[in-house]
Amino acid sequence: MRFTSEQHLEDGVRERHFTLGGIPGVLWTPISATPTTPAPLILLGHPPLGLRKMHPRLVARARHSAADGFASATIELPGSGDRPRLPAVEQSRAELRRALAAGEPVSDEIVDAVVLPLVDRAVPEWQTALDAVLSLPEIGGPVGYSGGVISIGIRLALVEPRISAAVLFAGSFVPRAVFEEARQITIPLHVLLQWDDEGNDRQAALDLFDAFGSQDKSLHANMGGHTGVPQFAGEAAAQFFTRHLK
């Protein structure tokens, strides 16, 4: 893990950009995080749009988390930003967009081709990043995961025992194989659903929530489309992490 830049934000949050095996990432730590009082960690997921484009939203989430005493970290997803493209995935995304534009059903084959290669590559990279971040003296457990591609969150919550709780955002297509993995998850879950999300199959999102094996799970549904998430939804997610990671 090599830090490439550092700045201190106005509210006492330290932002450090890093690379890890050629993968860009960002770490935010509150001023209260020290080797004697290490901060718990939240992994910030995001859609595959590139860290540069997502940075304003990610830093806003990180600053809110830092105010609650959490460190936050994120990494660039495979095929995004300045990382090499994944031609097969991009072709499948084009097929997905064509089917949606034509009002045609999206086949399981298209969903698998779009999502599974991303999950298979991203999850081990998140685990490697977690190893590196937790090796820093000012960062400690427990660890939470928040947002991003829900299939990545599901796989990571299943295979990574250091993750103690997760906030998941409904709204992306979920392969049947990942749907089955959801049945094996037992950590506390807070699931956010935008009821009128134009890019989300509402019934599929409800079925996925029902499939989660966790006994401690809650579904928070709000009226509005994909970009209409109300401010109190973020506050509820923050309260969830405060309950389960401190």
PDB file of C-alpha atoms in Angstrom:
ATOM      1  CA  MET A   1       0.000   0.000   0.000  1.00  0.00           C
ATOM      2  CA  ARG A   2       1.571   3.265  -1.166  1.00  0.00           C
ATOM      3  CA  PHE A   3       0.098   6.637  -0.264  1.00  0.00           C
ATOM      4  CA  THR A   4       0.276   9.106  -3.150  1.00  0.00           C
ATOM      5  CA  SER A   5      -1.327  12.238  -1.680  1.00  0.00           C
ATOM      6  CA  GLU A   6      -2.713  13.597   1.571  1.00  0.00           C
ATOM      7  CA  GLN A   7      -4.920  16.499   2.567  1.00  0.00           C
ATOM      8  CA  HIS A   8      -6.784  17.586   5.670  1.00  0.00           C
ATOM      9  CA  LEU A   9     -10.408  18.540   5.145  1.00  0.00           C
ATOM     10  CA  GLU A  10     -12.023  21.392   7.049  1.00  0.00           C
ATOM     11  CA  ASP A  11     -13.782  19.181   9.584  1.00  0.00           C
ATOM     12  CA  GLY A  12     -10.639  17.425  10.764  1.00  0.00           C
ATOM     13  CA  VAL A  13     -10.818  14.498   8.353  1.00  0.00           C
ATOM     14  CA  ARG A  14      -7.582  13.231   6.834  1.00  0.00           C
ATOM     15  CA  GLU A  15      -7.929  12.105   3.210  1.00  0.00           C
ATOM     16  CA  ARG A  16      -5.177   9.941   1.733  1.00  0.00           C
ATOM     17  CA  HIS A  17      -5.100   8.556  -1.784  1.00  0.00           C
ATOM     18  CA  PHE A  18      -3.206   5.319  -2.287  1.00  0.00           C
ATOM     19  CA  THR A  19      -2.405   2.582  -4.748  1.00  0.00           C
ATOM     20  CA  LEU A  20      -2.390  -1.099  -3.913  1.00  0.00           C
ATOM     21  CA  GLY A  21      -1.078  -3.460  -6.549  1.00  0.00           C
ATOM     22  CA  GLY A  22      -1.934  -0.878  -9.179  1.00  0.00           C
ATOM     23  CA  ILE A  23      -5.460  -0.338  -7.821  1.00  0.00           C
ATOM     24  CA  PRO A  24      -6.284   3.246  -6.778  1.00  0.00           C
ATOM     25  CA  GLY A  25      -8.047   3.861  -3.483  1.00  0.00           C
ATOM     26  CA  VAL A  26      -8.874   6.495  -0.887  1.00  0.00           C
ATOM     27  CA  LEU A  27      -8.749   6.358   2.914  1.00  0.00           C
ATOM     28  CA  TRP A  28     -10.467   8.859   5.193  1.00  0.00           C
ATOM     29  CA  THR A  29      -9.707   8.937   8.920  1.00  0.00           C
ATOM     30  CA  PRO A  30     -11.151  11.168  11.654  1.00  0.00           C
ATOM     31  CA  ILE A  31      -8.803  13.271  13.733  1.00  0.00           C
ATOM     32  CA  SER A  32      -9.735  11.114  16.723  1.00  0.00           C
ATOM     33  CA  ALA A  33      -8.142   8.004  15.165  1.00  0.00           C
ATOM     34  CA  THR A  34      -4.786   7.223  16.794  1.00  0.00           C
ATOM     35  CA  PRO A  35      -2.814   4.064  17.573  1.00  0.00           C
ATOM     36  CA  THR A  36      -4.169   4.194  21.120  1.00  0.00           C
ATOM     37  CA  THR A  37      -7.771   4.795  19.981  1.00  0.00           C
ATOM     38  CA  PRO A  38      -8.056   3.172  16.543  1.00  0.00           C
ATOM     39  CA  ALA A  39     -11.201   3.897  14.534  1.00  0.00           C
ATOM     40  CA  PRO A  40     -13.601   1.210  13.328  1.00  0.00           C
ATOM     41  CA  LEU A  41     -13.767   0.970   9.546  1.00  0.00           C
ATOM     42  CA  ILE A  42     -16.490   1.265   6.912  1.00  0.00           C
ATOM     43  CA  LEU A  43     -15.775   0.085   3.357  1.00  0.00           C
ATOM     44  CA  LEU A  44     -17.528   2.447   0.951  1.00  0.00           C
ATOM     45  CA  GLY A  45     -18.936   0.668  -2.091  1.00  0.00           C
ATOM     46  CA  HIS A  46     -19.899   2.576  -5.219  1.00  0.00           C
ATOM     47  CA  PRO A  47     -21.153   1.937  -8.777  1.00  0.00           C
ATOM     48  CA  PRO A  48     -18.605   1.261 -11.550  1.00  0.00           C
ATOM     49  CA  LEU A  49     -18.446   4.880 -12.705  1.00  0.00           C
ATOM     50  CA  GLY A  50     -14.882   5.671 -11.646  1.00  0.00           C
ATOM     51  CA  LEU A  51     -13.506   7.083  -8.394  1.00  0.00           C
ATOM     52  CA  ARG A  52     -12.965  10.540  -9.872  1.00  0.00           C
ATOM     53  CA  LYS A  53     -16.617  10.872 -10.812  1.00  0.00           C
ATOM     54  CA  MET A  54     -17.815   9.339  -7.541  1.00  0.00           C
ATOM     55  CA  HIS A  55     -15.411  11.278  -5.287  1.00  0.00           C
ATOM     56  CA  PRO A  56     -17.830  14.093  -4.289  1.00  0.00           C
ATOM     57  CA  ARG A  57     -20.441  11.611  -3.094  1.00  0.00           C
ATOM     58  CA  LEU A  58     -17.879   9.331  -1.475  1.00  0.00           C
ATOM     59  CA  VAL A  59     -16.174  12.128   0.445  1.00  0.00           C
ATOM     60  CA  ALA A  60     -19.562  13.352   1.700  1.00  0.00           C
ATOM     61  CA  ARG A  61     -20.339   9.861   3.013  1.00  0.00           C
ATOM     62  CA  ALA A  62     -16.867   9.566   4.540  1.00  0.00           C
ATOM     63  CA  ARG A  63     -17.152  12.912   6.329  1.00  0.00           C
ATOM     64  CA  HIS A  64     -20.476  11.926   7.855  1.00  0.00           C
ATOM     65  CA  SER A  65     -18.946   8.637   8.991  1.00  0.00           C
ATOM     66  CA  ALA A  66     -15.905  10.414  10.429  1.00  0.00           C
ATOM     67  CA  ALA A  67     -18.208  12.637  12.494  1.00  0.00           C
ATOM     68  CA  ASP A  68     -19.436   9.413  14.096  1.00  0.00           C
ATOM     69  CA  GLY A  69     -15.880   8.208  14.712  1.00  0.00           C
ATOM     70  CA  PHE A  70     -15.476   5.865  11.730  1.00  0.00           C
ATOM     71  CA  ALA A  71     -12.674   5.616   9.202  1.00  0.00           C
ATOM     72  CA  SER A  72     -13.734   4.936   5.606  1.00  0.00           C
ATOM     73  CA  ALA A  73     -11.957   3.377   2.646  1.00  0.00           C
ATOM     74  CA  THR A  74     -12.753   2.654  -0.968  1.00  0.00           C
ATOM     75  CA  ILE A  75     -11.014   1.284  -4.072  1.00  0.00           C
ATOM     76  CA  GLU A  76     -11.500   1.576  -7.815  1.00  0.00           C
ATOM     77  CA  LEU A  77     -13.598  -1.232  -9.254  1.00  0.00           C
ATOM     78  CA  PRO A  78     -12.266  -3.505 -12.019  1.00  0.00           C
ATOM     79  CA  GLY A  79     -12.737  -2.005 -15.472  1.00  0.00           C
ATOM     80  CA  SER A  80     -13.486   1.482 -14.102  1.00  0.00           C
ATOM     81  CA  GLY A  81     -11.647   4.782 -13.960  1.00  0.00           C
ATOM     82  CA  ASP A  82      -8.076   4.464 -15.231  1.00  0.00           C
ATOM     83  CA  ARG A  83      -8.024   0.672 -14.851  1.00  0.00           C
ATOM     84  CA  PRO A  84      -7.963  -1.570 -17.949  1.00  0.00           C
ATOM     85  CA  ARG A  85     -11.374  -2.111 -19.510  1.00  0.00           C
ATOM     86  CA  LEU A  86     -13.146  -5.485 -19.458  1.00  0.00           C
ATOM     87  CA  PRO A  87     -14.329  -5.838 -23.083  1.00  0.00           C
ATOM     88  CA  ALA A  88     -16.646  -8.799 -22.475  1.00  0.00           C
ATOM     89  CA  VAL A  89     -18.353  -6.995 -19.590  1.00  0.00           C
ATOM     90  CA  GLU A  90     -18.724  -3.798 -21.602  1.00  0.00           C
ATOM     91  CA  GLN A  91     -20.292  -5.746 -24.480  1.00  0.00           C
ATOM     92  CA  SER A  92     -22.742  -7.368 -22.051  1.00  0.00           C
ATOM     93  CA  ARG A  93     -23.592  -3.950 -20.586  1.00  0.00           C
ATOM     94  CA  ALA A  94     -24.405  -2.746 -24.090  1.00  0.00           C
ATOM     95  CA  GLU A  95     -26.731  -5.739 -24.534  1.00  0.00           C
ATOM     96  CA  LEU A  96     -28.342  -4.910 -21.188  1.00  0.00           C
ATOM     97  CA  ARG A  97     -28.909  -1.281 -22.185  1.00  0.00           C
ATOM     98  CA  ARG A  98     -30.365  -2.360 -25.545  1.00  0.00           C
ATOM     99  CA  ALA A  99     -32.801  -4.756 -23.856  1.00  0.00           C
ATOM    100  CA  LEU A 100     -33.914  -2.110 -21.374  1.00  0.00           C
ATOM    101  CA  ALA A 101     -34.344   0.526 -24.080  1.00  0.00           C
ATOM    102  CA  ALA A 102     -36.444  -1.870 -26.129  1.00  0.00           C
ATOM    103  CA  GLY A 103     -38.572  -2.839 -23.135  1.00  0.00           C
ATOM    104  CA  GLU A 104     -37.478  -6.441 -23.461  1.00  0.00           C
ATOM    105  CA  PRO A 105     -36.966  -8.864 -20.557  1.00  0.00           C
ATOM    106  CA  VAL A 106     -33.370  -9.042 -19.343  1.00  0.00           C
ATOM    107  CA  SER A 107     -32.201 -12.645 -19.478  1.00  0.00           C
ATOM    108  CA  ASP A 108     -30.319 -14.391 -16.685  1.00  0.00           C
ATOM    109  CA  GLU A 109     -27.449 -14.862 -19.159  1.00  0.00           C
ATOM    110  CA  ILE A 110     -27.061 -11.115 -19.648  1.00  0.00           C
ATOM    111  CA  VAL A 111     -27.234 -10.435 -15.905  1.00  0.00           C
ATOM    112  CA  ASP A 112     -24.601 -13.096 -15.223  1.00  0.00           C
ATOM    113  CA  ALA A 113     -22.308 -11.740 -17.941  1.00  0.00           C
ATOM    114  CA  VAL A 114     -22.568  -8.172 -16.614  1.00  0.00           C
ATOM    115  CA  VAL A 115     -22.333  -8.805 -12.877  1.00  0.00           C
ATOM    116  CA  LEU A 116     -20.453 -12.020 -12.107  1.00  0.00           C
ATOM    117  CA  PRO A 117     -17.084 -11.067 -13.681  1.00  0.00           C
ATOM    118  CA  LEU A 118     -17.165  -7.815 -11.701  1.00  0.00           C
ATOM    119  CA  VAL A 119     -17.983  -9.633  -8.443  1.00  0.00           C
ATOM    120  CA  ASP A 120     -15.367 -12.330  -9.034  1.00  0.00           C
ATOM    121  CA  ARG A 121     -12.636  -9.721  -9.550  1.00  0.00           C
ATOM    122  CA  ALA A 122     -13.729  -7.058  -7.073  1.00  0.00           C
ATOM    123  CA  VAL A 123     -14.272  -9.135  -3.935  1.00  0.00           C
ATOM    124  CA  PRO A 124     -10.677 -10.464  -3.619  1.00  0.00           C
ATOM    125  CA  GLU A 125      -9.423  -6.929  -4.267  1.00  0.00           C
ATOM    126  CA  TRP A 126     -11.599  -5.573  -1.461  1.00  0.00           C
ATOM    127  CA  GLN A 127     -10.184  -8.255   0.837  1.00  0.00           C
ATOM    128  CA  THR A 128      -6.620  -7.298  -0.077  1.00  0.00           C
ATOM    129  CA  ALA A 129      -7.430  -3.647   0.559  1.00  0.00           C
ATOM    130  CA  LEU A 130      -8.952  -4.582   3.906  1.00  0.00           C
ATOM    131  CA  ASP A 131      -5.731  -6.379   4.869  1.00  0.00           C
ATOM    132  CA  ALA A 132      -3.719  -3.264   4.047  1.00  0.00           C
ATOM    133  CA  VAL A 133      -5.973  -0.756   5.784  1.00  0.00           C
ATOM    134  CA  LEU A 134      -6.316  -2.822   8.953  1.00  0.00           C
ATOM    135  CA  SER A 135      -2.511  -3.036   9.162  1.00  0.00           C
ATOM    136  CA  LEU A 136      -2.414   0.716   9.878  1.00  0.00           C
ATOM    137  CA  PRO A 137      -2.143   1.412  13.625  1.00  0.00           C
ATOM    138  CA  GLU A 138      -4.891   4.056  13.629  1.00  0.00           C
ATOM    139  CA  ILE A 139      -7.469   1.705  12.034  1.00  0.00           C
ATOM    140  CA  GLY A 140      -9.128  -1.148  13.917  1.00  0.00           C
ATOM    141  CA  GLY A 141     -12.209  -3.306  13.770  1.00  0.00           C
ATOM    142  CA  PRO A 142     -14.985  -3.995  13.612  1.00  0.00           C
ATOM    143  CA  VAL A 143     -15.627  -3.483   9.892  1.00  0.00           C
ATOM    144  CA  GLY A 144     -18.779  -2.565   7.995  1.00  0.00           C
ATOM    145  CA  TYR A 145     -19.620  -2.434   4.289  1.00  0.00           C
ATOM    146  CA  SER A 146     -21.850   0.239   2.772  1.00  0.00           C
ATOM    147  CA  GLY A 147     -23.495   0.741  -0.610  1.00  0.00           C
ATOM    148  CA  GLY A 148     -22.260   0.104  -4.113  1.00  0.00           C
ATOM    149  CA  VAL A 149     -23.100  -2.863  -6.322  1.00  0.00           C
ATOM    150  CA  ILE A 150     -25.307  -5.023  -4.119  1.00  0.00           C
ATOM    151  CA  SER A 151     -23.926  -8.293  -5.561  1.00  0.00           C
ATOM    152  CA  ILE A 152     -20.410  -7.278  -4.481  1.00  0.00           C
ATOM    153  CA  GLY A 153     -21.727  -6.476  -0.998  1.00  0.00           C
ATOM    154  CA  ILE A 154     -23.466  -9.845  -0.773  1.00  0.00           C
ATOM    155  CA  ARG A 155     -20.411 -11.854  -1.836  1.00  0.00           C
ATOM    156  CA  LEU A 156     -18.088  -9.844   0.405  1.00  0.00           C
ATOM    157  CA  ALA A 157     -20.398 -10.195   3.411  1.00  0.00           C
ATOM    158  CA  LEU A 158     -20.490 -13.946   2.827  1.00  0.00           C
ATOM    159  CA  VAL A 159     -16.777 -14.667   2.386  1.00  0.00           C
ATOM    160  CA  GLU A 160     -15.171 -11.991   4.606  1.00  0.00           C
ATOM    161  CA  PRO A 161     -15.503 -12.835   8.327  1.00  0.00           C
ATOM    162  CA  ARG A 162     -14.114  -9.448   9.393  1.00  0.00           C
ATOM    163  CA  ILE A 163     -17.250  -7.677   8.138  1.00  0.00           C
ATOM    164  CA  SER A 164     -19.684  -7.436  11.040  1.00  0.00           C
ATOM    165  CA  ALA A 165     -22.586  -5.497   9.471  1.00  0.00           C
ATOM    166  CA  ALA A 166     -23.612  -4.132   6.069  1.00  0.00           C
ATOM    167  CA  VAL A 167     -25.759  -1.409   4.555  1.00  0.00           C
ATOM    168  CA  LEU A 168     -26.892  -2.504   1.090  1.00  0.00           C
ATOM    169  CA  PHE A 169     -28.504  -0.352  -1.613  1.00  0.00           C
ATOM    170  CA  ALA A 170     -31.104  -2.190  -3.704  1.00  0.00           C
ATOM    171  CA  GLY A 171     -31.080  -1.313  -7.379  1.00  0.00           C
ATOM    172  CA  SER A 172     -28.738  -3.474  -9.424  1.00  0.00           C
ATOM    173  CA  PHE A 173     -29.409  -6.754 -11.206  1.00  0.00           C
ATOM    174  CA  VAL A 174     -28.562  -9.773  -9.065  1.00  0.00           C
ATOM    175  CA  PRO A 175     -27.518 -13.110 -10.616  1.00  0.00           C
ATOM    176  CA  ARG A 176     -29.294 -16.201  -9.361  1.00  0.00           C
ATOM    177  CA  ALA A 177     -26.018 -17.559  -7.958  1.00  0.00           C
ATOM    178  CA  VAL A 178     -25.567 -14.434  -5.812  1.00  0.00           C
ATOM    179  CA  PHE A 179     -29.243 -14.615  -4.821  1.00  0.00           C
ATOM    180  CA  GLU A 180     -28.515 -18.057  -3.378  1.00  0.00           C
ATOM    181  CA  GLU A 181     -25.445 -16.705  -1.572  1.00  0.00           C
ATOM    182  CA  ALA A 182     -27.712 -14.155   0.120  1.00  0.00           C
ATOM    183  CA  ARG A 183     -29.482 -16.999   1.910  1.00  0.00           C
ATOM    184  CA  GLN A 184     -26.215 -17.804   3.726  1.00  0.00           C
ATOM    185  CA  ILE A 185     -25.593 -14.315   5.108  1.00  0.00           C
ATOM    186  CA  THR A 186     -26.130 -13.998   8.865  1.00  0.00           C
ATOM    187  CA  ILE A 187     -24.642 -10.597   9.788  1.00  0.00           C
ATOM    188  CA  PRO A 188     -26.929  -7.627  10.597  1.00  0.00           C
ATOM    189  CA  LEU A 189     -28.235  -5.930   7.434  1.00  0.00           C
ATOM    190  CA  HIS A 190     -29.787  -2.548   6.695  1.00  0.00           C
ATOM    191  CA  VAL A 191     -31.246  -2.500   3.167  1.00  0.00           C
ATOM    192  CA  LEU A 192     -32.239   0.733   1.428  1.00  0.00           C
ATOM    193  CA  LEU A 193     -34.847   0.614  -1.366  1.00  0.00           C
ATOM    194  CA  GLN A 194     -36.035   3.524  -3.470  1.00  0.00           C
ATOM    195  CA  TRP A 195     -39.633   2.517  -4.182  1.00  0.00           C
ATOM    196  CA  ASP A 196     -39.835   4.186  -7.610  1.00  0.00           C
ATOM    197  CA  ASP A 197     -36.286   3.448  -8.779  1.00  0.00           C
ATOM    198  CA  GLU A 198     -36.561   3.407 -12.561  1.00  0.00           C
ATOM    199  CA  GLY A 199     -33.593   1.049 -12.886  1.00  0.00           C
ATOM    200  CA  ASN A 200     -34.690  -1.455 -10.263  1.00  0.00           C
ATOM    201  CA  ASP A 201     -37.136  -4.335 -10.306  1.00  0.00           C
ATOM    202  CA  ARG A 202     -38.988  -3.636  -7.061  1.00  0.00           C
ATOM    203  CA  GLN A 203     -40.346  -7.155  -6.645  1.00  0.00           C
ATOM    204  CA  ALA A 204     -36.911  -8.668  -7.239  1.00  0.00           C
ATOM    205  CA  ALA A 205     -35.506  -6.355  -4.547  1.00  0.00           C
ATOM    206  CA  LEU A 206     -38.219  -7.457  -2.123  1.00  0.00           C
ATOM    207  CA  ASP A 207     -37.582 -11.119  -2.956  1.00  0.00           C
ATOM    208  CA  LEU A 208     -33.871 -10.622  -2.333  1.00  0.00           C
ATOM    209  CA  PHE A 209     -34.528  -9.034   1.045  1.00  0.00           C
ATOM    210  CA  ASP A 210     -36.749 -11.978   1.968  1.00  0.00           C
ATOM    211  CA  ALA A 211     -33.951 -14.377   0.929  1.00  0.00           C
ATOM    212  CA  PHE A 212     -31.300 -12.915   3.232  1.00  0.00           C
ATOM    213  CA  GLY A 213     -30.561 -15.374   6.019  1.00  0.00           C
ATOM    214  CA  SER A 214     -29.886 -12.712   8.649  1.00  0.00           C
ATOM    215  CA  GLN A 215     -32.188 -12.644  11.664  1.00  0.00           C
ATOM    216  CA  ASP A 216     -31.258  -8.992  12.208  1.00  0.00           C
ATOM    217  CA  LYS A 217     -32.278  -7.318   8.955  1.00  0.00           C
ATOM    218  CA  SER A 218     -34.369  -4.254   8.158  1.00  0.00           C
ATOM    219  CA  LEU A 219     -35.764  -2.864   4.912  1.00  0.00           C
ATOM    220  CA  HIS A 220     -36.027   0.910   4.580  1.00  0.00           C
ATOM    221  CA  ALA A 221     -38.172   1.867   1.587  1.00  0.00           C
ATOM    222  CA  ASN A 222     -38.568   5.492   0.524  1.00  0.00           C
ATOM    223  CA  MET A 223     -40.698   7.037  -2.194  1.00  0.00           C
ATOM    224  CA  GLY A 224     -38.775   8.442  -5.136  1.00  0.00           C
ATOM    225  CA  GLY A 225     -36.394   7.442  -7.885  1.00  0.00           C
ATOM    226  CA  HIS A 226     -32.785   6.354  -7.868  1.00  0.00           C
ATOM    227  CA  THR A 227     -31.357   9.807  -7.164  1.00  0.00           C
ATOM    228  CA  GLY A 228     -34.051  10.856  -4.699  1.00  0.00           C
ATOM    229  CA  VAL A 229     -32.631   9.260  -1.553  1.00  0.00           C
ATOM    230  CA  PRO A 230     -33.748  11.440   1.375  1.00  0.00           C
ATOM    231  CA  GLN A 231     -31.205  12.761   3.864  1.00  0.00           C
ATOM    232  CA  PHE A 232     -32.757  10.894   6.767  1.00  0.00           C
ATOM    233  CA  ALA A 233     -32.024   7.606   4.967  1.00  0.00           C
ATOM    234  CA  GLY A 234     -28.310   8.270   5.374  1.00  0.00           C
ATOM    235  CA  GLU A 235     -28.826   9.191   9.003  1.00  0.00           C
ATOM    236  CA  ALA A 236     -30.639   5.892   9.615  1.00  0.00           C
ATOM    237  CA  ALA A 237     -27.757   3.984   8.026  1.00  0.00           C
ATOM    238  CA  ALA A 238     -25.281   5.850  10.239  1.00  0.00           C
ATOM    239  CA  GLN A 239     -27.291   4.928  13.324  1.00  0.00           C
ATOM    240  CA  PHE A 240     -27.246   1.290  12.169  1.00  0.00           C
ATOM    241  CA  PHE A 241     -23.451   1.274  12.032  1.00  0.00           C
ATOM    242  CA  THR A 242     -23.181   3.029  15.385  1.00  0.00           C
ATOM    243  CA  ARG A 243     -25.281   0.266  16.958  1.00  0.00           C
ATOM    244  CA  HIS A 244     -23.415  -2.622  15.357  1.00  0.00           C
ATOM    245  CA  LEU A 245     -19.800  -1.459  15.003  1.00  0.00           C
ATOM    246  CA  LYS A 246     -19.211   0.268  18.343  1.00  0.00           C
TER     247      LYS A 246
END
